[in-house]
Each structure stands twice: as C-alpha cells, then as structure tokens.
Amino acid sequence: MPKGKVAVITGASRGIGKSIAFALAAQGAKIVAVDLDSEATDDVVKELLAKGTSAVAVVGNVTLTEDVEKMIEIATGTFGRVDILVNNAGITRDGLIMRMKDEDWDAVMNVNLKGSFVCTRAAFKVMSKQRYGRIINIASVVGQMGNAGQANYCASKAGLIGLTKSNAREMAKRNITVNAVAPGFISTAMTDAMPEKAREELASQIPLGRLGSVEDIANAVVFLSSESSGYITGHVLSVNGGMYM
Ligand code: NAI
C-alpha cells in the first residue's frame, strides 16, 4: 500500500477526486490536491490535515503547462517526490453532434485529454529520475461503449485509453506503470438529483443492480497505486457493475 508515497490528484476538490484523495490518505499517502476551485480544495486539505495526513492544495488548471509545472514543483518542494499521479479532472459539454459547438468539443478535449497529457509529461520527469511511478487515468465506460449525445466526452475518454496504453509502453523501462480506471454510472451530486424513476431505470441496466459509489472508484485507484499492482500496466480496469464487459 502507498504508505509515505506522494500522490498528486487532479480535480480533487469534490466527487470522485476527493474520494480518491481520502482513500489514498487512509493508506498513508501524502496528498497534493489540485483543482480550479480554490475554496473547495482548501477545505479538502484542511480535512486531510485534521486527520493527520500531510497534504497541500494547489490551485491550477490542468490544461496549462505553467500551472502544471508549478503543481509538480510544489509537490517536490513540499514532499521531495511524486510517486502517484491520478488524472481525474474532467468535464462534460453534452449535446448531439449536429448541434455541438466547436468550443464544446475543444473544452472537453482540452481538459479530459490534453490535461492528462500535460500532467503526465510533467510528472514523468520526476518519476523517471526516481525510477518509480504509478499513473492512473480516470476514463469512463462511455469511452469504451459510446453514448449518444456525448461524442466529445466519449472521444476524449477513448483517447485517454490510447494515451494510457502508449504511456505504459513508453514508461515501462523506468518502472512506471500507467493504467486507466473506467467508471460506470457513479452516484454523485449529478445523479442524486435525478428523479427516482430515472435512477431506477438506470440501475436496472446494470447487472449488479445499483449505481457505483465514489468509494468503488477510489478502491480501484488505491489498488493500481499500490505495490501489489506492480506487474499491471496499460490496463483499463472497468468499475461499472457489469454494465459493459
Ligand atoms: P466533478 O465535476 O464532480 O469533479 C471534477 C473536478 O475537476 C471539479 O472539482 C473541477 O473543478 C475539476 N476540474 C475541472 N476542470 C479542471 C481543470 N481544467 N483543471 C483542474 N481541475 C479541473 O466530476 P466527477 O463526477 O467527480 O468525475 C471525476 C472524473 O471521473 C472525471 O474525469 C469524469 O469524467 C470521470 N467519470 C465520472 C463518472 C460519474 O458518473 N460521475 C462516470 C465516469 C467517469
């Protein structure tokens, strides 16, 4: 387990990213929480510090190289190394393809795909010198199966799977593993707001009969961050209750 390891998590101020931060902290990792939302990120870090975890907040945009380099500098300056990078920051700008605006396509590609590239490139420099690293990209079931009304999002997540596999091949010699976690439908503020009937219908399409929890995703990330997963690289771990196999 990642005791004493340093984990950089993007999009860590809420939802899945926040849950990953707490799960890795529970395993003894030191946390670098990165997000655009400074107030919420500060709150996450305060909570982590109160639990006795070493943690630091970084306000930054994963699409901007200067912000990401600052993020890695803060991580190494504070904790001396970067062992784990979780590329979790992601957005949606849903719409049917006929009506999808260029800016909706670009925004989603930028955050979900380019952001992961920029963060990985920056972390690789440090991990490469350490001869150790664990990179986990948060993809999506819809990047594997497609979804009407989400062409930009599905393409970005499918692209992220390609990025995962290429990076896995490129970085293996340096003892760096690169894997993706592909969540199914996860119970978050968004799905909680759905009408009960719509939620039930969604759950009925899932063999395990329920939406996933943020902890289901965090548990998979903990495993792929750990020593126990050292011989797994370039893998896409589906955490979707069986909705896509
Ligand atoms: P969320 O919207 O609750 O949290 C995303 C976080 O990323 C926010 O705190 C936001 O401020 C941050 N963020 C957005 N753009 C950023 C940028 N440019 N730079 C830095 N931070 C930025 O999302 P949620 O639901 O927790 O999802 C997390 C990841 O899991 C995303 O990559 C999402 O695509 C993926 N996912 C989520 C599923 C779900 O059902 N919630 C299902 C499958 C995948």
PDB file of C-alpha atoms and ligand atoms in Angstrom:
ATOM      1  CA  MET A   1       0.000   0.000   0.000  1.00  0.00           C
ATOM      2  CA  PRO A   2       1.199   3.530  -0.743  1.00  0.00           C
ATOM      3  CA  LYS A   3       2.471   4.366   2.793  1.00  0.00           C
ATOM      4  CA  GLY A   4       4.584   7.539   2.716  1.00  0.00           C
ATOM      5  CA  LYS A   5       4.106   7.814  -1.043  1.00  0.00           C
ATOM      6  CA  VAL A   6       3.324  11.195  -2.559  1.00  0.00           C
ATOM      7  CA  ALA A   7       0.118  11.341  -4.609  1.00  0.00           C
ATOM      8  CA  VAL A   8      -0.895  14.184  -6.930  1.00  0.00           C
ATOM      9  CA  ILE A   9      -4.633  14.114  -7.662  1.00  0.00           C
ATOM     10  CA  THR A  10      -6.270  16.470 -10.143  1.00  0.00           C
ATOM     11  CA  GLY A  11      -9.882  17.535  -9.737  1.00  0.00           C
ATOM     12  CA  ALA A  12      -9.543  16.670  -6.049  1.00  0.00           C
ATOM     13  CA  SER A  13     -11.950  19.219  -4.579  1.00  0.00           C
ATOM     14  CA  ARG A  14     -15.114  17.120  -4.911  1.00  0.00           C
ATOM     15  CA  GLY A  15     -16.734  13.936  -6.208  1.00  0.00           C
ATOM     16  CA  ILE A  16     -14.519  11.068  -7.304  1.00  0.00           C
ATOM     17  CA  GLY A  17     -11.243  13.017  -6.962  1.00  0.00           C
ATOM     18  CA  LYS A  18     -11.980  13.952  -3.360  1.00  0.00           C
ATOM     19  CA  SER A  19     -12.821  10.348  -2.535  1.00  0.00           C
ATOM     20  CA  ILE A  20      -9.537   9.193  -4.137  1.00  0.00           C
ATOM     21  CA  ALA A  21      -7.619  11.748  -2.033  1.00  0.00           C
ATOM     22  CA  PHE A  22      -9.166  10.414   1.186  1.00  0.00           C
ATOM     23  CA  ALA A  23      -8.694   6.764   0.188  1.00  0.00           C
ATOM     24  CA  LEU A  24      -5.001   7.242  -0.630  1.00  0.00           C
ATOM     25  CA  ALA A  25      -4.552   9.296   2.552  1.00  0.00           C
ATOM     26  CA  ALA A  26      -6.088   6.419   4.545  1.00  0.00           C
ATOM     27  CA  GLN A  27      -3.298   4.223   3.143  1.00  0.00           C
ATOM     28  CA  GLY A  28      -0.690   6.680   4.430  1.00  0.00           C
ATOM     29  CA  ALA A  29      -0.030   8.652   1.245  1.00  0.00           C
ATOM     30  CA  LYS A  30       0.845  12.362   1.285  1.00  0.00           C
ATOM     31  CA  ILE A  31      -1.631  14.294  -0.834  1.00  0.00           C
ATOM     32  CA  VAL A  32      -1.215  17.088  -3.359  1.00  0.00           C
ATOM     33  CA  ALA A  33      -4.794  18.163  -4.162  1.00  0.00           C
ATOM     34  CA  VAL A  34      -5.107  20.071  -7.431  1.00  0.00           C
ATOM     35  CA  ASP A  35      -8.218  21.867  -8.665  1.00  0.00           C
ATOM     36  CA  LEU A  36      -9.538  25.068 -10.221  1.00  0.00           C
ATOM     37  CA  ASP A  37     -11.785  25.624  -7.202  1.00  0.00           C
ATOM     38  CA  SER A  38      -9.514  27.118  -4.561  1.00  0.00           C
ATOM     39  CA  GLU A  39     -12.026  27.300  -1.705  1.00  0.00           C
ATOM     40  CA  ALA A  40     -13.209  23.685  -2.030  1.00  0.00           C
ATOM     41  CA  THR A  41      -9.627  22.420  -2.429  1.00  0.00           C
ATOM     42  CA  ASP A  42      -8.546  24.290   0.698  1.00  0.00           C
ATOM     43  CA  ASP A  43     -11.444  22.661   2.569  1.00  0.00           C
ATOM     44  CA  VAL A  44     -10.363  19.189   1.402  1.00  0.00           C
ATOM     45  CA  VAL A  45      -6.794  19.856   2.526  1.00  0.00           C
ATOM     46  CA  LYS A  46      -7.986  21.184   5.910  1.00  0.00           C
ATOM     47  CA  GLU A  47      -9.990  17.975   6.402  1.00  0.00           C
ATOM     48  CA  LEU A  48      -6.988  15.840   5.454  1.00  0.00           C
ATOM     49  CA  LEU A  49      -4.668  17.769   7.794  1.00  0.00           C
ATOM     50  CA  ALA A  50      -7.201  17.362  10.609  1.00  0.00           C
ATOM     51  CA  LYS A  51      -6.972  13.592  10.094  1.00  0.00           C
ATOM     52  CA  GLY A  52      -3.188  13.766  10.418  1.00  0.00           C
ATOM     53  CA  THR A  53      -2.442  13.432   6.679  1.00  0.00           C
ATOM     54  CA  SER A  54       0.309  15.555   5.121  1.00  0.00           C
ATOM     55  CA  ALA A  55      -1.430  17.482   2.372  1.00  0.00           C
ATOM     56  CA  VAL A  56      -1.107  20.588   0.250  1.00  0.00           C
ATOM     57  CA  ALA A  57      -3.575  22.392  -2.030  1.00  0.00           C
ATOM     58  CA  VAL A  58      -2.621  23.626  -5.486  1.00  0.00           C
ATOM     59  CA  VAL A  59      -4.976  25.869  -7.439  1.00  0.00           C
ATOM     60  CA  GLY A  60      -4.333  25.256 -11.090  1.00  0.00           C
ATOM     61  CA  ASN A  61      -5.701  24.418 -14.494  1.00  0.00           C
ATOM     62  CA  VAL A  62      -4.532  21.038 -15.838  1.00  0.00           C
ATOM     63  CA  THR A  63      -4.608  22.329 -19.409  1.00  0.00           C
ATOM     64  CA  LEU A  64      -1.959  24.989 -18.743  1.00  0.00           C
ATOM     65  CA  THR A  65       1.663  23.857 -18.798  1.00  0.00           C
ATOM     66  CA  GLU A  66       2.782  26.638 -16.439  1.00  0.00           C
ATOM     67  CA  ASP A  67       0.153  25.683 -13.835  1.00  0.00           C
ATOM     68  CA  VAL A  68       1.050  22.001 -14.104  1.00  0.00           C
ATOM     69  CA  GLU A  69       4.769  22.667 -13.760  1.00  0.00           C
ATOM     70  CA  LYS A  70       4.002  24.729 -10.662  1.00  0.00           C
ATOM     71  CA  MET A  71       1.935  21.798  -9.350  1.00  0.00           C
ATOM     72  CA  ILE A  72       4.891  19.411  -9.728  1.00  0.00           C
ATOM     73  CA  GLU A  73       7.288  21.975  -8.222  1.00  0.00           C
ATOM     74  CA  ILE A  74       5.024  22.356  -5.190  1.00  0.00           C
ATOM     75  CA  ALA A  75       4.776  18.564  -4.833  1.00  0.00           C
ATOM     76  CA  THR A  76       8.552  18.018  -4.998  1.00  0.00           C
ATOM     77  CA  GLY A  77       9.293  21.186  -2.987  1.00  0.00           C
ATOM     78  CA  THR A  78       6.946  20.106  -0.186  1.00  0.00           C
ATOM     79  CA  PHE A  79       7.352  16.325  -0.152  1.00  0.00           C
ATOM     80  CA  GLY A  80      10.506  15.658  -2.207  1.00  0.00           C
ATOM     81  CA  ARG A  81       8.994  13.332  -4.824  1.00  0.00           C
ATOM     82  CA  VAL A  82       5.941  12.326  -6.868  1.00  0.00           C
ATOM     83  CA  ASP A  83       5.036   8.634  -6.728  1.00  0.00           C
ATOM     84  CA  ILE A  84       1.415   8.633  -7.853  1.00  0.00           C
ATOM     85  CA  LEU A  85      -0.422  10.814 -10.371  1.00  0.00           C
ATOM     86  CA  VAL A  86      -4.188  10.483 -10.712  1.00  0.00           C
ATOM     87  CA  ASN A  87      -5.530  12.298 -13.783  1.00  0.00           C
ATOM     88  CA  ASN A  88      -9.095  12.729 -12.593  1.00  0.00           C
ATOM     89  CA  ALA A  89     -10.075  16.301 -13.589  1.00  0.00           C
ATOM     90  CA  GLY A  90     -12.755  16.061 -16.243  1.00  0.00           C
ATOM     91  CA  ILE A  91     -15.729  17.937 -17.668  1.00  0.00           C
ATOM     92  CA  THR A  92     -18.765  17.310 -19.886  1.00  0.00           C
ATOM     93  CA  ARG A  93     -20.366  19.589 -22.503  1.00  0.00           C
ATOM     94  CA  ASP A  94     -23.061  17.248 -23.788  1.00  0.00           C
ATOM     95  CA  GLY A  95     -25.046  17.710 -26.976  1.00  0.00           C
ATOM     96  CA  LEU A  96     -25.993  15.962 -30.182  1.00  0.00           C
ATOM     97  CA  ILE A  97     -23.234  16.074 -32.789  1.00  0.00           C
ATOM     98  CA  MET A  98     -25.281  18.136 -35.293  1.00  0.00           C
ATOM     99  CA  ARG A  99     -25.592  20.949 -32.796  1.00  0.00           C
ATOM    100  CA  MET A 100     -22.293  20.568 -30.960  1.00  0.00           C
ATOM    101  CA  LYS A 101     -20.318  23.805 -30.904  1.00  0.00           C
ATOM    102  CA  ASP A 102     -16.585  23.893 -31.656  1.00  0.00           C
ATOM    103  CA  GLU A 103     -15.951  25.342 -28.209  1.00  0.00           C
ATOM    104  CA  ASP A 104     -17.783  22.430 -26.534  1.00  0.00           C
ATOM    105  CA  TRP A 105     -15.644  19.937 -28.457  1.00  0.00           C
ATOM    106  CA  ASP A 106     -12.440  21.843 -27.683  1.00  0.00           C
ATOM    107  CA  ALA A 107     -13.170  22.396 -23.980  1.00  0.00           C
ATOM    108  CA  VAL A 108     -13.792  18.698 -23.324  1.00  0.00           C
ATOM    109  CA  MET A 109     -10.770  17.551 -25.342  1.00  0.00           C
ATOM    110  CA  ASN A 110      -8.608  20.129 -23.601  1.00  0.00           C
ATOM    111  CA  VAL A 111      -9.425  19.184 -20.021  1.00  0.00           C
ATOM    112  CA  ASN A 112     -10.008  15.429 -20.344  1.00  0.00           C
ATOM    113  CA  LEU A 113      -7.303  14.535 -22.845  1.00  0.00           C
ATOM    114  CA  LYS A 114      -4.763  17.340 -23.150  1.00  0.00           C
ATOM    115  CA  GLY A 115      -4.864  17.935 -19.387  1.00  0.00           C
ATOM    116  CA  SER A 116      -3.866  14.324 -18.724  1.00  0.00           C
ATOM    117  CA  PHE A 117      -1.060  14.585 -21.294  1.00  0.00           C
ATOM    118  CA  VAL A 118       0.318  17.811 -19.771  1.00  0.00           C
ATOM    119  CA  CYS A 119       0.205  16.421 -16.205  1.00  0.00           C
ATOM    120  CA  THR A 120       1.740  13.100 -17.241  1.00  0.00           C
ATOM    121  CA  ARG A 121       4.586  14.800 -19.133  1.00  0.00           C
ATOM    122  CA  ALA A 122       5.429  16.930 -16.105  1.00  0.00           C
ATOM    123  CA  ALA A 123       5.192  14.060 -13.585  1.00  0.00           C
ATOM    124  CA  PHE A 124       7.210  11.743 -15.825  1.00  0.00           C
ATOM    125  CA  LYS A 125      10.310  13.945 -15.470  1.00  0.00           C
ATOM    126  CA  VAL A 126      10.308  13.324 -11.712  1.00  0.00           C
ATOM    127  CA  MET A 127       9.158   9.695 -11.801  1.00  0.00           C
ATOM    128  CA  SER A 128      11.747   8.884 -14.433  1.00  0.00           C
ATOM    129  CA  LYS A 129      14.595  10.064 -12.158  1.00  0.00           C
ATOM    130  CA  GLN A 130      13.071   8.135  -9.247  1.00  0.00           C
ATOM    131  CA  ARG A 131      12.726   5.006 -11.383  1.00  0.00           C
ATOM    132  CA  TYR A 132       9.279   4.628  -9.831  1.00  0.00           C
ATOM    133  CA  GLY A 133       5.781   5.813 -10.608  1.00  0.00           C
ATOM    134  CA  ARG A 134       2.118   4.944 -10.759  1.00  0.00           C
ATOM    135  CA  ILE A 135      -0.088   6.902 -13.168  1.00  0.00           C
ATOM    136  CA  ILE A 136      -3.841   6.326 -13.127  1.00  0.00           C
ATOM    137  CA  ASN A 137      -6.133   7.948 -15.674  1.00  0.00           C
ATOM    138  CA  ILE A 138      -9.841   8.209 -14.923  1.00  0.00           C
ATOM    139  CA  ALA A 139     -11.579   7.268 -18.177  1.00  0.00           C
ATOM    140  CA  SER A 140     -15.243   6.248 -18.470  1.00  0.00           C
ATOM    141  CA  VAL A 141     -17.417   3.338 -19.560  1.00  0.00           C
ATOM    142  CA  VAL A 142     -18.735   5.570 -22.342  1.00  0.00           C
ATOM    143  CA  GLY A 143     -15.204   5.852 -23.728  1.00  0.00           C
ATOM    144  CA  GLN A 144     -15.434   2.075 -24.255  1.00  0.00           C
ATOM    145  CA  MET A 145     -19.033   1.759 -25.489  1.00  0.00           C
ATOM    146  CA  GLY A 146     -20.005   5.217 -26.817  1.00  0.00           C
ATOM    147  CA  ASN A 147     -23.034   7.262 -25.803  1.00  0.00           C
ATOM    148  CA  ALA A 148     -25.433   9.322 -27.900  1.00  0.00           C
ATOM    149  CA  GLY A 149     -25.187  12.996 -27.001  1.00  0.00           C
ATOM    150  CA  GLN A 150     -21.658  12.724 -25.633  1.00  0.00           C
ATOM    151  CA  ALA A 151     -19.455  12.429 -28.751  1.00  0.00           C
ATOM    152  CA  ASN A 152     -16.872  14.887 -27.432  1.00  0.00           C
ATOM    153  CA  TYR A 153     -16.741  13.279 -23.975  1.00  0.00           C
ATOM    154  CA  CYS A 154     -16.642   9.689 -25.316  1.00  0.00           C
ATOM    155  CA  ALA A 155     -13.916  10.599 -27.815  1.00  0.00           C
ATOM    156  CA  SER A 156     -11.856  12.266 -25.071  1.00  0.00           C
ATOM    157  CA  LYS A 157     -12.156   9.217 -22.802  1.00  0.00           C
ATOM    158  CA  ALA A 158     -11.406   6.763 -25.645  1.00  0.00           C
ATOM    159  CA  GLY A 159      -8.380   8.966 -26.417  1.00  0.00           C
ATOM    160  CA  LEU A 160      -7.357   8.767 -22.781  1.00  0.00           C
ATOM    161  CA  ILE A 161      -7.322   4.968 -23.055  1.00  0.00           C
ATOM    162  CA  GLY A 162      -4.975   5.271 -26.071  1.00  0.00           C
ATOM    163  CA  LEU A 163      -2.787   7.689 -24.122  1.00  0.00           C
ATOM    164  CA  THR A 164      -2.716   5.226 -21.204  1.00  0.00           C
ATOM    165  CA  LYS A 165      -1.504   2.355 -23.387  1.00  0.00           C
ATOM    166  CA  SER A 166       1.129   4.421 -25.222  1.00  0.00           C
ATOM    167  CA  ASN A 167       2.478   5.865 -21.986  1.00  0.00           C
ATOM    168  CA  ALA A 168       2.517   2.388 -20.438  1.00  0.00           C
ATOM    169  CA  ARG A 169       4.776   1.170 -23.249  1.00  0.00           C
ATOM    170  CA  GLU A 170       6.975   4.277 -23.171  1.00  0.00           C
ATOM    171  CA  MET A 171       7.472   4.395 -19.406  1.00  0.00           C
ATOM    172  CA  ALA A 172       7.761   0.722 -18.508  1.00  0.00           C
ATOM    173  CA  LYS A 173      11.567   0.709 -18.643  1.00  0.00           C
ATOM    174  CA  ARG A 174      11.573   3.339 -15.893  1.00  0.00           C
ATOM    175  CA  ASN A 175       9.448   1.167 -13.601  1.00  0.00           C
ATOM    176  CA  ILE A 176       6.439   3.430 -14.098  1.00  0.00           C
ATOM    177  CA  THR A 177       3.055   1.776 -14.590  1.00  0.00           C
ATOM    178  CA  VAL A 178       0.225   3.560 -16.379  1.00  0.00           C
ATOM    179  CA  ASN A 179      -3.342   2.299 -16.100  1.00  0.00           C
ATOM    180  CA  ALA A 180      -6.871   3.584 -16.551  1.00  0.00           C
ATOM    181  CA  VAL A 181      -9.949   3.140 -14.406  1.00  0.00           C
ATOM    182  CA  ALA A 182     -13.196   3.260 -16.383  1.00  0.00           C
ATOM    183  CA  PRO A 183     -16.104   4.097 -14.044  1.00  0.00           C
ATOM    184  CA  GLY A 184     -19.660   3.246 -14.981  1.00  0.00           C
ATOM    185  CA  PHE A 185     -22.525   5.346 -13.637  1.00  0.00           C
ATOM    186  CA  ILE A 186     -21.425   6.707 -10.295  1.00  0.00           C
ATOM    187  CA  SER A 187     -23.673   8.183  -7.669  1.00  0.00           C
ATOM    188  CA  THR A 188     -22.629  11.842  -7.400  1.00  0.00           C
ATOM    189  CA  ALA A 189     -24.445  15.130  -6.868  1.00  0.00           C
ATOM    190  CA  MET A 190     -25.453  14.940 -10.545  1.00  0.00           C
ATOM    191  CA  THR A 191     -27.097  11.509 -10.424  1.00  0.00           C
ATOM    192  CA  ASP A 192     -28.520  12.135  -6.927  1.00  0.00           C
ATOM    193  CA  ALA A 193     -30.530  14.995  -8.439  1.00  0.00           C
ATOM    194  CA  MET A 194     -32.205  12.674 -10.971  1.00  0.00           C
ATOM    195  CA  PRO A 195     -35.868  11.697 -10.445  1.00  0.00           C
ATOM    196  CA  GLU A 196     -36.205   8.408  -8.522  1.00  0.00           C
ATOM    197  CA  LYS A 197     -37.777   6.671 -11.554  1.00  0.00           C
ATOM    198  CA  ALA A 198     -34.910   7.651 -13.870  1.00  0.00           C
ATOM    199  CA  ARG A 199     -32.375   6.418 -11.310  1.00  0.00           C
ATOM    200  CA  GLU A 200     -34.222   3.101 -11.005  1.00  0.00           C
ATOM    201  CA  GLU A 201     -34.282   2.715 -14.791  1.00  0.00           C
ATOM    202  CA  LEU A 202     -30.556   3.402 -14.957  1.00  0.00           C
ATOM    203  CA  ALA A 203     -29.863   0.880 -12.181  1.00  0.00           C
ATOM    204  CA  SER A 204     -31.975  -1.772 -13.949  1.00  0.00           C
ATOM    205  CA  GLN A 205     -29.484  -1.731 -16.869  1.00  0.00           C
ATOM    206  CA  ILE A 206     -26.627  -2.567 -14.517  1.00  0.00           C
ATOM    207  CA  PRO A 207     -26.150  -6.292 -13.726  1.00  0.00           C
ATOM    208  CA  LEU A 208     -25.175  -5.520 -10.116  1.00  0.00           C
ATOM    209  CA  GLY A 209     -28.413  -3.522  -9.844  1.00  0.00           C
ATOM    210  CA  ARG A 210     -27.073  -0.271  -8.437  1.00  0.00           C
ATOM    211  CA  LEU A 211     -25.096   2.810  -9.364  1.00  0.00           C
ATOM    212  CA  GLY A 212     -21.479   2.809  -8.269  1.00  0.00           C
ATOM    213  CA  SER A 213     -20.199   4.863  -5.358  1.00  0.00           C
ATOM    214  CA  VAL A 214     -17.204   7.202  -5.368  1.00  0.00           C
ATOM    215  CA  GLU A 215     -15.577   4.710  -2.969  1.00  0.00           C
ATOM    216  CA  ASP A 216     -15.900   1.936  -5.591  1.00  0.00           C
ATOM    217  CA  ILE A 217     -13.698   4.037  -7.880  1.00  0.00           C
ATOM    218  CA  ALA A 218     -11.296   5.108  -5.121  1.00  0.00           C
ATOM    219  CA  ASN A 219     -10.748   1.445  -4.123  1.00  0.00           C
ATOM    220  CA  ALA A 220      -9.669   0.598  -7.685  1.00  0.00           C
ATOM    221  CA  VAL A 221      -7.303   3.583  -7.719  1.00  0.00           C
ATOM    222  CA  VAL A 222      -5.791   2.517  -4.385  1.00  0.00           C
ATOM    223  CA  PHE A 223      -5.050  -0.936  -5.835  1.00  0.00           C
ATOM    224  CA  LEU A 224      -3.458   0.468  -9.014  1.00  0.00           C
ATOM    225  CA  SER A 225      -1.400   2.883  -6.853  1.00  0.00           C
ATOM    226  CA  SER A 226      -0.092   0.125  -4.654  1.00  0.00           C
ATOM    227  CA  GLU A 227       2.943  -2.167  -4.727  1.00  0.00           C
ATOM    228  CA  SER A 228       0.540  -5.096  -5.268  1.00  0.00           C
ATOM    229  CA  SER A 229      -0.251  -3.939  -8.815  1.00  0.00           C
ATOM    230  CA  GLY A 230       3.392  -3.684  -9.916  1.00  0.00           C
ATOM    231  CA  TYR A 231       3.022  -6.137 -12.820  1.00  0.00           C
ATOM    232  CA  ILE A 232      -0.098  -4.453 -14.253  1.00  0.00           C
ATOM    233  CA  THR A 233       0.385  -1.759 -16.875  1.00  0.00           C
ATOM    234  CA  GLY A 234      -1.597  -0.484 -19.862  1.00  0.00           C
ATOM    235  CA  HIS A 235      -4.743  -1.968 -18.360  1.00  0.00           C
ATOM    236  CA  VAL A 236      -8.244  -0.494 -18.329  1.00  0.00           C
ATOM    237  CA  LEU A 237      -9.969  -1.527 -15.124  1.00  0.00           C
ATOM    238  CA  SER A 238     -13.751  -1.379 -15.549  1.00  0.00           C
ATOM    239  CA  VAL A 239     -15.609  -0.441 -12.378  1.00  0.00           C
ATOM    240  CA  ASN A 240     -19.107  -0.430 -13.779  1.00  0.00           C
ATOM    241  CA  GLY A 241     -21.235  -3.082 -12.041  1.00  0.00           C
ATOM    242  CA  GLY A 242     -21.089  -5.183 -15.195  1.00  0.00           C
ATOM    243  CA  MET A 243     -22.886  -2.708 -17.482  1.00  0.00           C
ATOM    244  CA  TYR A 244     -20.152  -3.156 -20.118  1.00  0.00           C
ATOM    245  CA  MET A 245     -17.946  -6.235 -20.370  1.00  0.00           C
TER     246      MET A 245
HETATM  247  P1  NAI B   1     -16.873  16.568 -10.766  1.00  0.00           P
HETATM  248  O1  NAI B   1     -17.352  17.532 -11.793  1.00  0.00           O
HETATM  249  O2  NAI B   1     -17.657  16.393  -9.506  1.00  0.00           O
HETATM  250  O3  NAI B   1     -15.367  16.933 -10.355  1.00  0.00           O
HETATM  251  C1  NAI B   1     -14.397  17.271 -11.311  1.00  0.00           C
HETATM  252  C2  NAI B   1     -13.404  18.208 -10.663  1.00  0.00           C
HETATM  253  O4  NAI B   1     -12.432  18.571 -11.665  1.00  0.00           O
HETATM  254  C3  NAI B   1     -14.034  19.511 -10.177  1.00  0.00           C
HETATM  255  O5  NAI B   1     -13.638  19.750  -8.838  1.00  0.00           O
HETATM  256  C4  NAI B   1     -13.483  20.567 -11.137  1.00  0.00           C
HETATM  257  O6  NAI B   1     -13.283  21.835 -10.518  1.00  0.00           O
HETATM  258  C5  NAI B   1     -12.162  19.947 -11.541  1.00  0.00           C
HETATM  259  N1  NAI B   1     -11.686  20.475 -12.826  1.00  0.00           N
HETATM  260  C6  NAI B   1     -12.414  20.642 -13.966  1.00  0.00           C
HETATM  261  N2  NAI B   1     -11.643  21.183 -14.924  1.00  0.00           N
HETATM  262  C7  NAI B   1     -10.411  21.366 -14.392  1.00  0.00           C
HETATM  263  C8  NAI B   1      -9.193  21.892 -14.890  1.00  0.00           C
HETATM  264  N3  NAI B   1      -9.101  22.372 -16.141  1.00  0.00           N
HETATM  265  N4  NAI B   1      -8.117  21.925 -14.072  1.00  0.00           N
HETATM  266  C9  NAI B   1      -8.205  21.462 -12.792  1.00  0.00           C
HETATM  267  N5  NAI B   1      -9.340  20.954 -12.261  1.00  0.00           N
HETATM  268  C10 NAI B   1     -10.434  20.916 -13.053  1.00  0.00           C
HETATM  269  O7  NAI B   1     -16.680  15.167 -11.524  1.00  0.00           O
HETATM  270  P2  NAI B   1     -16.743  13.652 -11.004  1.00  0.00           P
HETATM  271  O8  NAI B   1     -18.094  13.130 -11.260  1.00  0.00           O
HETATM  272  O9  NAI B   1     -16.153  13.531  -9.658  1.00  0.00           O
HETATM  273  O10 NAI B   1     -15.765  12.961 -12.081  1.00  0.00           O
HETATM  274  C11 NAI B   1     -14.369  12.833 -11.902  1.00  0.00           C
HETATM  275  C12 NAI B   1     -13.783  12.100 -13.097  1.00  0.00           C
HETATM  276  O11 NAI B   1     -14.447  10.849 -13.259  1.00  0.00           O
HETATM  277  C13 NAI B   1     -13.947  12.853 -14.410  1.00  0.00           C
HETATM  278  O12 NAI B   1     -12.809  12.652 -15.225  1.00  0.00           O
HETATM  279  C14 NAI B   1     -15.153  12.174 -15.030  1.00  0.00           C
HETATM  280  O13 NAI B   1     -15.144  12.295 -16.447  1.00  0.00           O
HETATM  281  C15 NAI B   1     -14.957  10.743 -14.592  1.00  0.00           C
HETATM  282  N6  NAI B   1     -16.182   9.952 -14.579  1.00  0.00           N
HETATM  283  C16 NAI B   1     -17.250  10.281 -13.788  1.00  0.00           C
HETATM  284  C17 NAI B   1     -18.397   9.494 -13.785  1.00  0.00           C
HETATM  285  C18 NAI B   1     -19.586   9.807 -12.930  1.00  0.00           C
HETATM  286  O14 NAI B   1     -20.598   9.098 -13.013  1.00  0.00           O
HETATM  287  N7  NAI B   1     -19.518  10.817 -12.056  1.00  0.00           N
HETATM  288  C19 NAI B   1     -18.509   8.310 -14.657  1.00  0.00           C
HETATM  289  C20 NAI B   1     -17.331   8.057 -15.444  1.00  0.00           C
HETATM  290  C21 NAI B   1     -16.226   8.862 -15.387  1.00  0.00           C
END
